[in-house]
């Protein structure tokens, strides 16, 4: 039997992509690894998942069937040398300190601080706040830092696309979010093959051209408190910093906004918000549980580049592997901030091995800051309206209107 929180999560997944909950629930049987005709190998075992993540001799992130193959078509061919082999080792070495906890806390404070303070005040004043919309604006602000776009750059860049920022200071960030989301949604339908049709590639190139248009100027002038300025100071060449900025935007926009709004719903639906209010030191547990249960990157692809035996099965070069992140992480049970840290699923929601999410610390800082803003008044919230966002690659809420209660 599913509890209320899980039922909402499953409905949300189905609104995004109707086949998704069925695949992720059925996928739990893929232990340690199972072959699905036409799609390849499915993995729902945490240890096998880690084994694959750590084996770059037999598995690739940039060949057909894996995310890097999709990234290369969308963002540019530079992805291949930079996301595998020596180029990737060098990139990760240079960016090791890009998102240290001290820096991400300062970044979140600078980029989101005022908006989060406003959120606390609006709730305290008895206003109803749409958390899904707020999440899009917060993440839009965060992306504006990643790609070096000030609000006026966003308005100028997307002026021809039928959107006008008007007088609403949040509108440029909504526009930015929606354009990155459009880019990410081009990944719809890549379950069987990550090769995009020419129309999608064309649109992707146009979007990336616009989203990266401010990078050269921002890279040249930005100071070390911005992500691009930091990339420059860490020794990343401008073209690599630009590519990385696009990749961070693609990887960290919808996933993060999805985790934000689903966190607020999960705490409400599970009733755990009251336990959190009584014990704020449980905030890191709430963030960890949110990432485990939502697992916004629900499935991670790899392609087999050389024959290899995994968990007693023979995988052949050219086959695809799908690591069912959501299924693995949710096998541990329902959302509960009282659940202990589990070394088996540790950070699997961020992948593993050499490609472990580069933005993990930034995600933690942003979710923590949002949670602190929500709980600052010391009162629980009720949900007065909710709608799931339809036809999106990363399922999320369209609307999640909350107000404080007693
Ligand atoms: C809740 C939010 C997020 C989740 C669940 C998430 C999840 C993931 C996962 C599962 C991977 C591994 C992909 C693979 O192995 O194929 C990954 C990689 C990556 N993520 Fe995240 N991510 C999130 C947010 C972010 C943010 C905010 C950023 C940047 C600001 C970011 C940047 C990256 C980059 C650059 C990679 C590629 C790393 C590499 O290949 O070396 N992510 N992420």
Short mmCIF file of C-alpha atoms and ligand atoms in Angstrom, two decimals, residues 53 61 66-68 71 82-83 88 91-92 99 142 146 227 244 247-249 251-257 259 291 294-297 299-302 325 347-352 354-360 362-363 366-367, ligand 1:
data_model
loop_
_atom_site.label_atom_id
_atom_site.label_comp_id
_atom_site.label_asym_id
_atom_site.label_seq_id
_atom_site.Cartn_x
_atom_site.Cartn_y
_atom_site.Cartn_z
CA UNK A 53 29.89 3.84 -12.29
CA UNK A 61 29.08 8.21 -20.67
CA UNK A 66 24.36 7.62 -22.25
CA UNK A 67 23.77 11.23 -21.18
CA UNK A 68 27.05 12.52 -22.62
CA UNK A 71 24.87 16.42 -24.29
CA UNK A 82 36.05 16.65 -21.88
CA UNK A 83 33.79 14.03 -20.35
CA UNK A 88 37.69 14.52 -18.01
CA UNK A 91 38.42 18.91 -15.92
CA UNK A 92 37.44 17.30 -12.61
CA UNK A 99 31.65 24.20 -5.29
CA UNK A 142 20.96 30.35 -9.76
CA UNK A 146 26.08 29.88 -13.85
CA UNK A 227 30.71 30.69 -10.83
CA UNK A 244 30.68 23.60 -18.52
CA UNK A 247 26.22 21.54 -18.96
CA UNK A 248 25.64 22.76 -15.41
CA UNK A 249 22.53 24.58 -16.59
CA UNK A 251 22.06 19.13 -15.45
CA UNK A 252 21.11 21.41 -12.58
CA UNK A 253 17.97 23.36 -13.51
CA UNK A 254 14.93 21.09 -13.73
CA UNK A 255 16.43 18.56 -11.33
CA UNK A 256 16.95 21.17 -8.63
CA UNK A 257 13.59 22.94 -9.06
CA UNK A 259 13.65 18.59 -5.73
CA UNK A 291 17.03 13.62 -2.70
CA UNK A 294 12.61 12.21 -5.43
CA UNK A 295 15.79 11.03 -7.23
CA UNK A 296 15.11 13.64 -9.94
CA UNK A 297 17.71 12.03 -12.25
CA UNK A 299 17.57 6.89 -14.66
CA UNK A 300 21.24 7.11 -15.65
CA UNK A 301 22.46 5.61 -18.91
CA UNK A 302 25.79 4.05 -19.85
CA UNK A 325 18.38 5.50 -9.62
CA UNK A 347 24.54 9.82 -2.81
CA UNK A 348 23.35 7.42 -5.54
CA UNK A 349 20.85 10.13 -6.46
CA UNK A 350 23.93 12.04 -7.67
CA UNK A 351 25.30 9.10 -9.68
CA UNK A 352 28.70 7.76 -8.70
CA UNK A 354 34.10 9.76 -11.81
CA UNK A 355 30.90 11.42 -12.99
CA UNK A 356 29.39 11.98 -9.54
CA UNK A 357 27.33 15.18 -9.77
CA UNK A 358 29.58 18.22 -9.80
CA UNK A 359 26.80 20.38 -8.35
CA UNK A 360 26.00 18.15 -5.33
CA UNK A 362 25.35 23.51 -4.42
CA UNK A 363 22.18 21.40 -4.36
CA UNK A 366 20.10 25.53 -1.98
CA UNK A 367 17.73 22.94 -0.51
C1 LIG B 1 18.76 17.78 -7.36
C2 LIG B 1 19.55 18.19 -8.32
C3 LIG B 1 20.52 17.33 -9.07
C4 LIG B 1 20.55 15.97 -9.27
C5 LIG B 1 19.55 14.93 -8.74
C6 LIG B 1 21.70 15.67 -10.09
C7 LIG B 1 22.06 14.39 -10.47
C8 LIG B 1 23.17 14.09 -11.25
C9 LIG B 1 23.56 12.76 -11.67
C10 LIG B 1 22.78 11.47 -11.37
C11 LIG B 1 24.70 12.87 -12.39
C12 LIG B 1 25.51 11.73 -13.03
C13 LIG B 1 25.14 11.55 -14.49
C14 LIG B 1 25.83 10.37 -15.13
O1 LIG B 1 26.67 9.73 -14.52
O2 LIG B 1 25.50 10.08 -16.30
C15 LIG B 1 25.04 14.29 -12.44
C16 LIG B 1 26.14 14.80 -13.10
C17 LIG B 1 26.42 16.15 -13.19
N1 LIG B 1 25.76 17.17 -12.54
FE1 LIG B 1 24.15 16.99 -11.34
N2 LIG B 1 22.35 16.84 -10.37
C18 LIG B 1 21.68 17.88 -9.78
C19 LIG B 1 22.02 19.22 -9.80
C20 LIG B 1 23.15 19.72 -10.40
C21 LIG B 1 23.55 21.11 -10.34
C22 LIG B 1 22.83 22.22 -9.56
C23 LIG B 1 24.68 21.21 -11.10
C24 LIG B 1 25.56 22.41 -11.39
C25 LIG B 1 25.41 23.59 -10.93
C26 LIG B 1 24.99 19.90 -11.63
C27 LIG B 1 26.06 19.61 -12.44
C28 LIG B 1 26.38 18.35 -12.88
C29 LIG B 1 27.49 18.08 -13.80
C30 LIG B 1 28.42 19.12 -14.42
C31 LIG B 1 27.50 16.69 -13.99
C32 LIG B 1 28.48 15.90 -14.86
C33 LIG B 1 29.67 15.51 -14.01
C34 LIG B 1 30.69 14.68 -14.77
O3 LIG B 1 30.33 13.97 -15.72
O4 LIG B 1 31.88 14.74 -14.39
N3 LIG B 1 24.04 19.03 -11.17
N4 LIG B 1 24.12 15.00 -11.72
#
